[in-house]
Coordinates of C-alpha atoms and ligand atoms in Angstrom, one line a residue:
M1315 CA 126.5 93.6 104.9
K1316 CA 125.6 93.6 101.2
E1317 CA 123.1 96.4 101.8
L1318 CA 126.0 98.7 102.7
K1319 CA 127.5 98.2 99.3
T1320 CA 125.2 101.0 98.1
L1321 CA 127.5 103.3 99.9
N1322 CA 130.6 102.3 98.1
K1323 CA 130.0 104.8 95.4
Y1324 CA 130.3 107.5 98.0
F1325 CA 133.6 106.1 99.4
L1326 CA 134.8 106.2 95.8
K1327 CA 133.6 109.8 95.4
Y1328 CA 135.6 110.9 98.5
K1329 CA 138.5 108.6 97.9
W1330 CA 141.1 111.3 98.7
L1331 CA 139.7 112.1 102.0
F1332 CA 139.3 108.4 102.8
S1333 CA 143.0 107.6 101.8
A1334 CA 144.3 110.6 103.7
G1335 CA 142.3 109.4 106.7
I1336 CA 143.8 105.9 106.6
I1337 CA 147.3 107.3 106.3
S1338 CA 146.7 109.5 109.3
V1339 CA 145.6 106.6 111.3
V1340 CA 148.7 104.6 110.4
I1341 CA 151.0 107.5 111.3
A1342 CA 149.2 108.2 114.6
S1343 CA 149.5 104.5 115.6
I1344 CA 153.2 104.4 114.9
F1345 CA 153.8 107.5 117.0
Q1346 CA 151.9 105.9 119.8
I1347 CA 154.3 103.0 120.1
Y1348 CA 157.5 104.9 120.7
P1349 CA 156.8 106.4 124.2
A1350 CA 156.4 102.8 125.6
K1351 CA 160.0 102.0 124.5
Y1352 CA 161.3 105.2 126.2
V1353 CA 159.4 104.5 129.4
R1354 CA 161.0 101.1 129.5
E1355 CA 164.5 102.6 129.0
A1356 CA 163.8 105.2 131.6
T1357 CA 162.6 102.7 134.2
N1358 CA 165.7 100.6 133.6
L1359 CA 168.0 103.6 134.0
V1360 CA 166.2 104.4 137.3
A1361 CA 166.7 100.8 138.5
I1362 CA 170.4 101.0 137.7
A1363 CA 170.7 104.3 139.4
L1364 CA 169.1 102.8 142.5
K1365 CA 171.8 100.2 142.7
N1366 CA 174.5 102.8 142.5
A1367 CA 172.7 105.2 144.8
T1368 CA 175.9 107.0 146.0
N1369 CA 177.5 107.7 142.6
E1370 CA 177.0 111.4 141.8
S1371 CA 178.0 111.1 138.1
T1372 CA 175.4 108.4 137.4
H1373 CA 172.7 110.7 138.9
E1374 CA 173.8 113.5 136.7
A1375 CA 173.7 111.3 133.6
L1376 CA 170.3 109.9 134.7
Y1377 CA 168.8 113.4 134.9
N1378 CA 170.0 114.3 131.5
T1379 CA 168.7 111.1 129.9
L1380 CA 165.3 111.3 131.7
F1381 CA 165.0 114.9 130.5
K1382 CA 165.8 113.9 126.9
F1383 CA 163.3 111.0 127.1
S1384 CA 160.5 113.2 128.5
F1385 CA 161.1 115.5 125.6
F1386 CA 160.8 112.6 123.2
I1387 CA 157.7 111.2 124.8
I1388 CA 156.0 114.6 124.8
G1389 CA 157.1 115.2 121.2
F1390 CA 155.7 111.8 120.0
S1391 CA 152.4 112.3 121.9
L1392 CA 152.0 115.7 120.3
L1393 CA 152.7 114.2 116.8
R1394 CA 150.2 111.5 117.5
G1395 CA 147.6 114.0 118.6
L1396 CA 148.2 116.0 115.4
F1397 CA 147.6 112.9 113.3
M1398 CA 144.6 111.9 115.3
Y1399 CA 143.3 115.4 114.5
F1400 CA 143.9 114.8 110.8
M1401 CA 142.2 111.4 111.1
R1402 CA 139.0 113.0 112.4
Q1403 CA 139.3 115.9 110.0
T1404 CA 139.3 113.5 107.1
L1405 CA 137.2 110.5 108.0
V1406 CA 134.5 112.3 110.1
V1407 CA 134.4 115.1 107.5
M1408 CA 134.0 112.5 104.8
S1409 CA 131.1 111.0 106.7
R1410 CA 129.4 114.4 107.0
H1411 CA 129.7 114.9 103.2
I1412 CA 128.3 111.5 102.5
E1413 CA 125.4 112.1 105.0
Y1414 CA 124.6 115.3 103.1
D1415 CA 124.7 113.5 99.7
L1416 CA 122.6 110.6 101.0
K1417 CA 120.0 113.0 102.4
N1418 CA 119.8 114.8 99.1
E1419 CA 119.6 111.5 97.2
I1420 CA 116.7 110.3 99.4
Y1421 CA 114.9 113.6 99.2
K1422 CA 115.2 113.7 95.5
K1423 CA 113.8 110.2 95.4
Y1424 CA 110.9 111.3 97.6
Q1425 CA 110.1 114.1 95.2
S1426 CA 110.0 111.7 92.3
L1427 CA 107.6 109.2 93.8
D1428 CA 103.9 109.3 93.1
M1429 CA 100.9 109.8 95.3
E1430 CA 100.4 106.0 95.6
F1431 CA 103.7 105.8 97.5
Y1432 CA 102.6 108.6 99.8
R1433 CA 99.3 106.9 100.5
Q1434 CA 101.2 103.8 101.5
N1435 CA 103.9 105.4 103.7
Q1436 CA 103.4 107.5 106.8
T1437 CA 105.0 110.9 107.1
G1438 CA 106.8 109.8 110.3
D1439 CA 108.3 106.9 108.4
L1440 CA 109.6 109.1 105.6
M1441 CA 111.0 111.5 108.2
N1442 CA 112.8 108.6 110.0
R1443 CA 114.5 107.4 106.8
I1444 CA 116.0 110.8 106.1
S1445 CA 117.0 111.7 109.7
D1446 CA 117.4 108.7 112.0
D1447 CA 118.3 106.1 109.5
V1448 CA 120.8 108.4 107.6
G1449 CA 122.2 109.3 111.0
R1450 CA 122.9 105.6 111.8
V1451 CA 124.4 105.0 108.4
R1452 CA 126.7 108.0 109.0
M1453 CA 127.9 106.3 112.2
Y1454 CA 129.0 103.5 110.1
I1455 CA 130.7 105.7 107.4
G1456 CA 132.4 107.9 110.0
P1457 CA 133.1 106.4 113.4
A1458 CA 132.8 102.8 112.5
V1459 CA 135.1 102.9 109.6
M1460 CA 137.5 105.2 111.5
Y1461 CA 137.7 102.9 114.5
T1462 CA 138.0 99.8 112.4
V1463 CA 141.0 101.1 110.6
N1464 CA 142.4 102.3 113.9
L1465 CA 141.7 98.9 115.4
I1466 CA 143.4 97.0 112.6
V1467 CA 146.4 99.3 112.4
T1468 CA 147.0 99.9 116.1
C1469 CA 146.5 96.2 117.0
S1470 CA 148.8 94.9 114.2
I1471 CA 151.6 97.3 115.1
T1472 CA 151.3 97.0 118.8
I1473 CA 150.9 93.2 118.9
Y1474 CA 153.8 92.9 116.4
V1475 CA 156.1 95.0 118.7
M1476 CA 154.9 93.1 121.7
F1477 CA 155.8 89.8 120.2
Q1478 CA 159.2 91.2 119.2
T1479 CA 159.7 92.2 122.8
N1480 CA 158.5 89.1 124.7
V1481 CA 156.4 86.2 123.3
M1482 CA 155.2 84.7 126.6
L1483 CA 154.2 88.0 128.2
T1484 CA 152.4 89.0 125.0
W1485 CA 150.2 85.8 125.2
Y1486 CA 149.4 86.5 128.9
T1487 CA 148.4 90.1 128.2
L1488 CA 146.2 89.3 125.3
I1489 CA 144.1 86.6 127.0
P1490 CA 141.5 88.9 128.6
L1491 CA 141.1 91.1 125.6
P1492 CA 138.7 88.9 123.5
I1493 CA 136.5 88.6 126.6
L1494 CA 136.5 92.4 126.8
S1495 CA 135.4 92.9 123.2
I1496 CA 132.6 90.2 123.5
T1497 CA 131.4 91.7 126.7
I1498 CA 131.3 95.2 125.3
F1499 CA 129.4 93.8 122.3
Y1500 CA 126.7 92.4 124.5
V1501 CA 126.5 95.4 126.8
N1502 CA 126.4 97.7 123.9
N1503 CA 123.7 95.8 122.1
L1504 CA 121.6 95.9 125.3
I1505 CA 122.2 99.6 125.5
E1506 CA 121.2 100.2 121.9
K1507 CA 118.1 98.1 122.2
R1508 CA 117.0 100.0 125.2
S1509 CA 117.9 103.3 123.5
D1510 CA 115.7 102.3 120.6
A1511 CA 112.8 101.5 122.9
I1512 CA 113.3 104.9 124.5
Q1513 CA 113.4 106.6 121.1
S1514 CA 110.2 105.0 120.0
K1515 CA 108.5 105.9 123.3
L1516 CA 109.7 109.4 122.9
S1517 CA 108.3 109.7 119.5
D1518 CA 104.9 108.4 120.8
L1519 CA 105.1 111.0 123.5
T1520 CA 106.0 113.8 121.1
S1521 CA 103.2 112.9 118.7
F1522 CA 100.8 112.7 121.6
V1523 CA 101.7 116.1 122.8
Q1524 CA 101.7 117.5 119.3
Q1525 CA 98.2 116.2 118.7
S1526 CA 96.9 117.5 121.9
F1527 CA 98.2 121.0 121.0
S1528 CA 96.8 121.0 117.5
G1529 CA 93.5 119.6 118.9
I1530 CA 93.5 121.9 121.9
R1531 CA 90.2 123.5 120.7
V1532 CA 88.4 120.2 120.6
I1533 CA 89.9 119.1 123.9
K1534 CA 88.9 122.3 125.7
S1535 CA 85.5 122.3 124.2
F1536 CA 84.8 118.7 125.4
G1537 CA 86.3 119.6 128.8
I1538 CA 88.6 116.6 128.7
E1539 CA 91.9 118.2 129.7
K1540 CA 92.1 115.9 132.8
L1541 CA 91.8 112.9 130.6
F1542 CA 94.7 114.0 128.4
E1543 CA 96.7 114.9 131.5
A1544 CA 96.3 111.4 132.9
D1545 CA 97.2 109.9 129.5
L1546 CA 100.3 112.0 129.3
R1547 CA 101.3 111.0 132.8
Q1548 CA 100.9 107.4 132.0
Q1549 CA 103.1 107.8 128.9
S1550 CA 105.7 109.8 130.7
E1551 CA 105.8 107.1 133.4
E1552 CA 106.6 104.4 130.7
Y1553 CA 109.2 106.7 129.2
K1554 CA 110.8 107.1 132.6
A1555 CA 110.8 103.4 133.3
K1556 CA 112.6 102.8 130.0
Q1557 CA 115.2 105.5 130.8
L1558 CA 115.9 103.9 134.2
S1559 CA 116.4 100.5 132.6
L1560 CA 118.9 102.0 130.2
A1561 CA 120.7 103.8 133.1
K1562 CA 121.2 100.4 134.8
V1563 CA 123.0 98.9 131.8
D1564 CA 124.8 102.2 131.1
A1565 CA 126.2 102.2 134.6
L1566 CA 127.7 98.7 134.0
F1567 CA 129.7 99.8 130.9
F1568 CA 132.7 101.5 132.5
P1569 CA 133.1 99.2 135.5
T1570 CA 133.2 96.2 133.2
L1571 CA 135.7 98.0 131.0
F1572 CA 137.9 99.0 133.9
F1573 CA 137.7 95.6 135.5
L1574 CA 138.8 93.7 132.4
T1575 CA 141.7 96.1 131.5
G1576 CA 142.7 96.1 135.2
L1577 CA 142.8 92.3 134.9
S1578 CA 145.2 92.6 131.9
S1579 CA 147.5 95.0 133.7
L1580 CA 147.5 92.7 136.8
I1581 CA 148.6 89.8 134.6
V1582 CA 151.3 91.9 133.1
I1583 CA 152.6 92.9 136.5
F1584 CA 152.4 89.4 137.9
A1585 CA 153.8 87.4 134.9
G1586 CA 156.3 90.2 134.1
G1587 CA 157.4 90.4 137.7
L1588 CA 158.2 86.7 137.6
L1589 CA 160.2 87.1 134.4
V1590 CA 162.1 90.0 136.0
A1591 CA 162.7 88.1 139.2
N1592 CA 164.1 85.2 137.2
G1593 CA 166.4 87.6 135.5
Q1594 CA 165.0 86.8 132.1
E1595 CA 163.9 90.5 131.5
D1596 CA 164.8 93.9 132.8
I1597 CA 162.3 95.7 135.0
G1598 CA 161.4 98.2 132.3
I1599 CA 159.3 95.6 130.5
I1600 CA 156.5 95.9 133.1
P1601 CA 155.6 99.6 132.5
E1602 CA 156.2 99.0 128.8
F1603 CA 153.6 96.2 128.6
V1604 CA 151.2 98.1 130.9
M1605 CA 151.3 100.9 128.3
Y1606 CA 150.6 98.4 125.5
V1607 CA 147.6 97.1 127.4
T1608 CA 146.3 100.7 127.6
M1609 CA 146.9 101.2 123.9
L1610 CA 145.0 98.1 123.1
T1611 CA 142.1 98.8 125.4
W1612 CA 140.3 101.3 123.2
P1613 CA 140.7 99.5 119.9
V1614 CA 139.5 96.2 121.4
T1615 CA 136.6 97.8 123.1
S1616 CA 135.7 99.4 119.8
I1617 CA 135.3 96.0 118.2
G1618 CA 132.2 95.5 120.2
W1619 CA 131.0 99.0 119.7
V1620 CA 131.7 99.0 116.0
S1621 CA 129.9 95.7 115.4
S1622 CA 126.7 97.0 116.9
L1623 CA 127.1 100.2 114.9
V1624 CA 127.5 98.2 111.7
Q1625 CA 124.5 96.0 112.6
R1626 CA 122.3 99.1 113.0
A1627 CA 123.7 100.7 109.9
V1628 CA 122.8 97.6 107.9
A1629 CA 119.2 97.7 109.2
S1630 CA 118.9 101.4 108.4
Q1631 CA 120.5 101.1 105.0
T1632 CA 118.1 98.2 104.2
R1633 CA 115.2 100.5 105.0
I1634 CA 116.7 103.3 103.0
N1635 CA 117.4 101.0 100.0
E1636 CA 113.8 99.9 100.1
F1637 CA 112.8 103.5 99.3
L1638 CA 115.7 104.2 96.9
N1639 CA 114.7 101.1 94.9
T1640 CA 111.1 102.0 94.7
E1641 CA 110.2 102.9 91.2
A1642 CA 107.7 105.7 90.7
S1643 CA 104.9 104.2 88.6
I1644 CA 104.2 107.7 87.2
K1645 CA 107.3 109.0 85.5
N1646 CA 108.0 111.8 83.1
T1647 CA 109.6 110.4 79.9
N1648 CA 109.0 113.4 77.6
F1649 CA 111.1 116.5 78.0
E1650 CA 109.9 118.4 74.9
P1651 CA 108.3 121.8 75.5
F1652 CA 104.6 121.6 75.9
E1653 CA 101.9 124.2 75.5
F1654 CA 98.2 123.5 76.1
Q1655 CA 96.4 124.1 72.8
D1656 CA 93.2 122.3 72.5
S1657 CA 91.4 120.1 74.9
I1658 CA 91.3 117.7 77.9
E1659 CA 89.4 114.5 77.2
F1660 CA 88.4 111.5 79.4
K1661 CA 87.6 108.3 77.4
N1662 CA 85.9 105.5 79.3
V1663 CA 88.1 106.1 82.3
T1664 CA 87.7 103.8 85.3
F1665 CA 89.8 104.3 88.4
T1666 CA 89.9 102.2 91.6
Y1667 CA 92.0 103.1 94.6
V1668 CA 94.4 100.5 95.8
G1669 CA 92.7 98.5 98.6
K1670 CA 89.2 99.5 97.6
N1671 CA 86.8 97.0 96.0
Y1672 CA 84.7 99.5 94.2
P1673 CA 85.8 102.1 91.6
A1674 CA 86.0 105.7 92.5
L1675 CA 85.2 106.5 88.9
E1676 CA 83.5 104.2 86.5
N1677 CA 83.6 104.5 82.7
V1678 CA 83.7 108.3 82.6
S1679 CA 83.9 110.1 79.3
F1680 CA 83.8 113.9 78.7
K1681 CA 85.7 116.6 77.0
I1682 CA 86.7 120.2 77.8
E1683 CA 87.7 122.5 75.0
K1684 CA 90.3 125.2 75.6
G1685 CA 88.7 128.4 76.7
K1686 CA 85.6 126.7 78.1
T1687 CA 84.3 126.4 81.6
L1688 CA 83.4 123.0 83.1
A1689 CA 81.6 122.5 86.3
I1690 CA 81.6 119.2 88.1
L1691 CA 78.8 118.6 90.5
G1692 CA 78.1 115.8 92.9
N1693 CA 77.9 114.7 96.6
T1694 CA 81.0 113.9 98.7
G1695 CA 82.5 110.7 97.6
S1696 CA 81.1 110.9 94.1
G1697 CA 84.6 111.0 92.6
K1698 CA 85.1 114.7 91.8
S1699 CA 88.5 115.1 93.5
T1700 CA 89.7 111.9 91.9
I1701 CA 89.1 113.5 88.5
T1702 CA 91.4 116.4 89.4
Q1703 CA 94.1 113.9 90.5
L1704 CA 93.7 112.1 87.2
I1705 CA 93.9 115.3 85.1
L1706 CA 97.2 116.2 87.0
R1707 CA 98.3 112.6 86.6
M1708 CA 98.9 112.2 90.3
L1709 CA 97.0 109.0 89.8
E1710 CA 96.8 106.7 86.8
A1711 CA 93.6 105.2 85.5
Q1712 CA 93.4 101.4 85.3
S1713 CA 91.4 101.6 82.1
G1714 CA 90.4 104.1 79.6
E1715 CA 92.3 107.0 78.3
I1716 CA 93.0 110.6 79.3
L1717 CA 94.0 112.8 76.3
I1718 CA 95.6 116.2 76.5
D1719 CA 95.4 117.9 73.1
G1720 CA 94.5 114.4 71.7
K1721 CA 97.7 112.9 73.1
N1722 CA 97.7 110.3 75.9
I1723 CA 98.6 112.0 79.1
S1724 CA 101.4 109.5 79.8
N1725 CA 103.2 110.6 76.6
I1726 CA 103.3 114.4 77.2
N1727 CA 105.9 116.4 79.2
L1728 CA 104.3 116.0 82.6
Q1729 CA 106.3 118.7 84.3
A1730 CA 105.5 121.2 81.6
F1731 CA 101.8 120.3 81.6
R1732 CA 101.5 120.6 85.4
E1733 CA 103.1 124.0 85.1
Q1734 CA 100.2 125.1 82.9
V1735 CA 97.7 124.2 85.6
G1736 CA 96.6 126.3 88.5
Y1737 CA 95.2 123.8 90.9
V1738 CA 93.4 124.8 94.1
P1739 CA 93.1 121.5 96.1
Q1740 CA 90.2 120.7 98.3
D1741 CA 92.3 120.6 101.4
V1742 CA 94.3 123.8 101.2
F1743 CA 97.9 123.6 102.5
L1744 CA 99.4 126.8 103.8
F1745 CA 102.9 127.3 105.1
S1746 CA 103.9 128.9 108.3
D1747 CA 105.0 132.1 106.5
S1748 CA 103.7 135.5 105.7
I1749 CA 100.4 135.7 103.8
K1750 CA 102.3 137.4 101.0
N1751 CA 104.7 134.5 100.5
N1752 CA 101.8 132.1 100.8
I1753 CA 100.0 133.8 97.9
A1754 CA 103.2 134.0 95.8
F1755 CA 104.0 130.3 96.5
G1756 CA 105.1 128.3 93.5
I1757 CA 105.9 131.3 91.4
K1758 CA 109.3 130.9 89.9
N1759 CA 110.3 134.5 90.2
A1760 CA 108.5 135.1 93.5
K1761 CA 111.2 137.4 94.8
E1762 CA 110.7 139.9 91.9
L1763 CA 106.9 139.9 92.2
S1764 CA 105.6 143.3 93.1
L1765 CA 103.3 143.8 96.0
K1766 CA 100.8 145.3 93.5
S1767 CA 100.4 142.0 91.7
I1768 CA 100.0 140.1 94.9
E1769 CA 97.4 142.5 96.0
N1770 CA 95.7 142.2 92.7
A1771 CA 95.4 138.4 93.0
S1772 CA 94.2 138.7 96.6
T1773 CA 91.5 141.2 95.5
K1774 CA 90.3 138.8 92.8
A1775 CA 90.0 136.2 95.5
S1776 CA 88.1 138.7 97.7
L1777 CA 90.7 138.5 100.3
T1778 CA 92.3 142.0 100.4
E1779 CA 89.8 143.5 102.8
N1780 CA 90.5 140.7 105.3
I1781 CA 94.3 141.1 104.9
M1782 CA 94.2 144.8 105.4
A1783 CA 92.5 144.2 108.8
M1784 CA 95.5 142.0 109.9
P1785 CA 98.2 143.6 112.1
N1786 CA 101.0 143.5 109.5
Q1787 CA 98.8 143.3 106.4
F1788 CA 100.5 141.3 103.7
E1789 CA 103.5 140.6 105.9
T1790 CA 101.3 138.9 108.6
I1791 CA 102.6 135.5 109.6
I1792 CA 99.7 133.1 109.4
G1793 CA 100.9 130.5 111.9
E1794 CA 101.4 126.8 111.4
R1795 CA 99.3 125.6 108.5
G1796 CA 97.5 128.9 108.6
V1797 CA 95.9 128.4 112.0
T1798 CA 95.2 132.1 112.4
L1799 CA 93.0 132.1 109.3
S1800 CA 89.4 131.0 109.0
G1801 CA 88.5 128.2 106.7
G1802 CA 87.1 130.6 104.1
Q1803 CA 90.3 132.8 104.3
K1804 CA 92.5 129.7 103.8
Q1805 CA 90.4 128.8 100.7
R1806 CA 90.7 132.3 99.3
T1807 CA 94.5 132.4 99.9
A1808 CA 94.7 129.3 97.8
I1809 CA 92.5 130.8 95.1
A1810 CA 94.8 133.9 95.1
R1811 CA 97.7 131.6 94.5
A1812 CA 96.0 130.2 91.4
F1813 CA 95.2 133.7 90.2
I1814 CA 98.8 135.0 90.5
K1815 CA 100.2 132.0 88.7
N1816 CA 97.9 132.9 85.9
P1817 CA 98.1 129.6 84.1
P1818 CA 96.0 128.5 81.0
I1819 CA 94.2 125.9 83.0
L1820 CA 92.5 126.5 86.3
I1821 CA 91.0 123.8 88.6
F1822 CA 89.1 124.7 91.7
D1823 CA 88.3 121.6 93.8
D1824 CA 85.5 122.6 96.1
S1825 CA 87.3 125.8 96.7
L1826 CA 84.2 127.9 97.5
S1827 CA 82.6 125.6 99.9
A1828 CA 83.4 127.6 103.0
L1829 CA 82.3 130.9 101.6
D1830 CA 78.9 132.6 101.8
T1831 CA 76.9 132.8 98.6
K1832 CA 77.7 136.5 98.1
T1833 CA 81.5 136.1 98.3
E1834 CA 81.1 132.9 96.2
S1835 CA 79.5 134.8 93.4
T1836 CA 82.0 137.7 93.5
I1837 CA 84.9 135.3 93.2
L1838 CA 83.0 133.3 90.5
E1839 CA 82.7 136.5 88.5
N1840 CA 86.4 137.2 88.8
I1841 CA 87.1 133.6 87.7
Y1842 CA 84.8 134.0 84.7
Q1843 CA 86.6 137.3 83.8
E1844 CA 89.6 135.2 82.9
K1845 CA 87.4 133.0 80.7
Q1846 CA 88.4 134.2 77.2
N1847 CA 91.9 132.6 77.3
K1848 CA 91.6 130.1 80.1
T1849 CA 90.2 126.6 80.5
I1850 CA 88.4 126.4 83.9
V1851 CA 87.2 123.5 86.0
I1852 CA 85.0 124.3 88.9
I1853 CA 84.1 121.5 91.3
S1854 CA 81.3 122.0 93.8
Q1855 CA 78.4 120.6 95.6
R1856 CA 76.4 123.7 95.0
V1857 CA 74.4 124.5 91.8
S1858 CA 75.1 128.2 92.4
S1859 CA 78.8 127.6 91.6
A1860 CA 78.1 125.4 88.5
K1861 CA 75.1 126.9 86.7
N1862 CA 77.0 129.5 84.6
A1863 CA 79.5 127.0 83.2
D1864 CA 79.6 126.0 79.6
A1865 CA 79.1 122.4 80.5
I1866 CA 78.1 120.7 83.7
L1867 CA 78.9 117.1 84.7
F1868 CA 76.7 115.6 87.4
F1869 CA 78.3 112.7 89.3
E1870 CA 76.9 110.1 91.6
N1871 CA 79.0 107.3 93.1
G1872 CA 81.7 107.6 90.5
K1873 CA 79.3 107.6 87.6
L1874 CA 78.6 110.4 85.3
M1875 CA 74.8 110.7 85.4
E1876 CA 74.1 113.8 83.4
Q1877 CA 76.0 116.3 81.3
G1878 CA 75.1 119.5 79.4
N1879 CA 74.6 123.1 80.2
H1880 CA 72.3 124.6 82.8
E1881 CA 69.3 124.9 80.4
E1882 CA 69.8 121.5 78.9
L1883 CA 70.0 119.8 82.3
L1884 CA 66.9 121.7 83.6
K1885 CA 65.0 120.5 80.5
L1886 CA 66.1 117.0 81.3
N1887 CA 64.2 117.4 84.5
A1888 CA 66.1 114.8 86.4
K1889 CA 68.8 114.8 89.1
Y1890 CA 70.4 118.2 88.3
A1891 CA 67.0 119.8 88.1
D1892 CA 66.0 118.2 91.4
L1893 CA 69.2 119.5 93.1
F1894 CA 68.7 122.9 91.5
N1895 CA 65.1 123.2 92.9
N1896 CA 66.1 122.0 96.3
Q1897 CA 69.1 124.4 96.7
L1898 CA 67.1 127.2 95.2
N1899 CA 64.4 126.8 97.8
Y1900 CA 67.0 126.5 100.5
D1901 CA 68.8 129.7 99.4
R1902 CA 65.5 131.5 99.3
S1903 CA 64.5 130.4 102.8
N1904 CA 67.9 131.5 104.0
T1905 CA 67.8 134.9 102.5
D1906 CA 64.3 135.7 103.5
Ligands
LIG2429 P1 84.6 113.7 96.1 O1 85.8 114.6 95.8 O2 83.5 113.8 95.1 O3 84.1 113.9 97.4 P2 86.6 111.6 95.9 O4 87.1 111.6 94.5 O5 87.4 112.3 97.0 O6 85.1 112.2 95.9 O7 86.3 110.1 96.4 C1 85.7 109.2 95.5 C2 85.8 107.8 96.2 O8 87.2 107.4 96.3 C3 85.2 107.8 97.6 O9 84.6 106.6 97.8 C4 86.4 107.8 98.5 O10 86.2 107.1 99.7 C5 87.5 107.2 97.6 N1 88.8 107.7 97.9 C6 89.2 109.0 97.8 N2 90.4 109.2 98.0 C7 90.9 108.0 98.4 C8 92.2 107.6 98.8 N3 93.3 108.4 98.9 N4 92.4 106.3 99.1 C9 91.3 105.4 99.0 N5 90.1 105.8 98.6 C10 89.9 107.1 98.3
LIG2430 MG1 86.5 116.0 96.9

């Protein structure tokens, strides 16, 4: 239960709704009691009238009184209904507000957490916290709290009135009720357990189907549709079995409920009948108590239901708290304005990914001055992308120092620094939106951006010709993650993004790899056009992308092997020169 304490701040925030809700519950419960009293009176009057069956005037009086009572009963029921409406309008509305706040709190937390957190947690898990788990917590905040208050108030008032009416009969009536709530608790737990199993099977099924759609090209090209069909049938079969097992328990719920409340009514009629026969009570007590049993049924049933709601909410809130209590290891502490002035420098930087036993970068030192171009060259796995992550402070080096304008990267305004960087990641991510919006992504005043400037950026990325061939040109929707684009088009969209942002620092992580050498050199020219006032980092496996840079770093297995400009490295006549000669020959043989 202590996990749920996190939510108290929200109850405090919505204390007015909460209090109004509780008052509504109390008033609704009070109005519920009165009709039972009138039914009793009415029954007694009918019994008396039966004895004097011939007397006209008693009949007349009976009609009048019964009419008056019906009016009261209807009136009280309407009032009760009104306050039950208020109860839902306050407590359920409060729970929706809190759900909204909690989702925002979790989302904000997610945004603040670093890449290490995202490496350790699956997307599905993150989604569950913010949807399923919050949903379960809401069931506690709304329905569970509402029914608990209703339970306490209704039971106290009803049982108090019952004891006032007849002590013996009250005891008899109450006996089956604890059995009812315990049974409901067990049945409900069983239902929820099976529902959970169904839920997790369903999510397996969904991701299976999702994967097979996104991988449909591979599936078709391997001709293994039948295999996937069989797999799906198997999974659906399991899903069906789980649904059927739930249906079995579900079907037990209402019969059990009706049996146990029926039992209570039976006891009332039997024991009450004896009392009436002995002349200790009037006959009206029987319908009165039957009505009390009905009134108690729902609150008592809800004990079982509410307990399992609370159990689940505790489990969910525990998982949510785990995330809310995670501290980002990379945090911005400096909020002063920052403008890149001078240089980026790595000093003896070593970085090892969590769970790896060898460093991705080992003792790396280099420096880029403002306005210069740096090329980083190396095979896959040599640590190039890791460098970009370190420059953006998505990762933090275990040893060594990264200096921006001579200041340690952990002491500068991270937000402001990142805003000065145009980063084209190796794995481009596009949104299912128009190509125009994808290019303008991340620009603060994207709405005011003219089509001209978007076109301009796309031209610099050699993309405009391709876009003009599309059905709706810049308004063309590019499908989920850009499925309608080729690899090279995706890369160039991301490059256009960087151009339009027009930041002082540009980083291209293997961004030209899917392009032919001609397009590559056109884009490189456009990149170099920006050179005077920009600091540019170009990462590549191809010498052709690197050779015109002011400085070239050559990496192998996380180690910086050679650095210098093209001429210097050729003179060195070592690894870079080898690569250059190999790729030169390869390019020649391809163009011949
Ligand atoms: P490059 O960009 O040159 O291909 P990377 O910087 O991506 O190289 O990778 C350098 C090394 O770090 C590789 O050995 C790779 O397996 C490892 N690595 C990269 N990303 C991760 C990650 N997210 N988690 C664990 N290891 C990683
Ligand atoms: Mg890489």
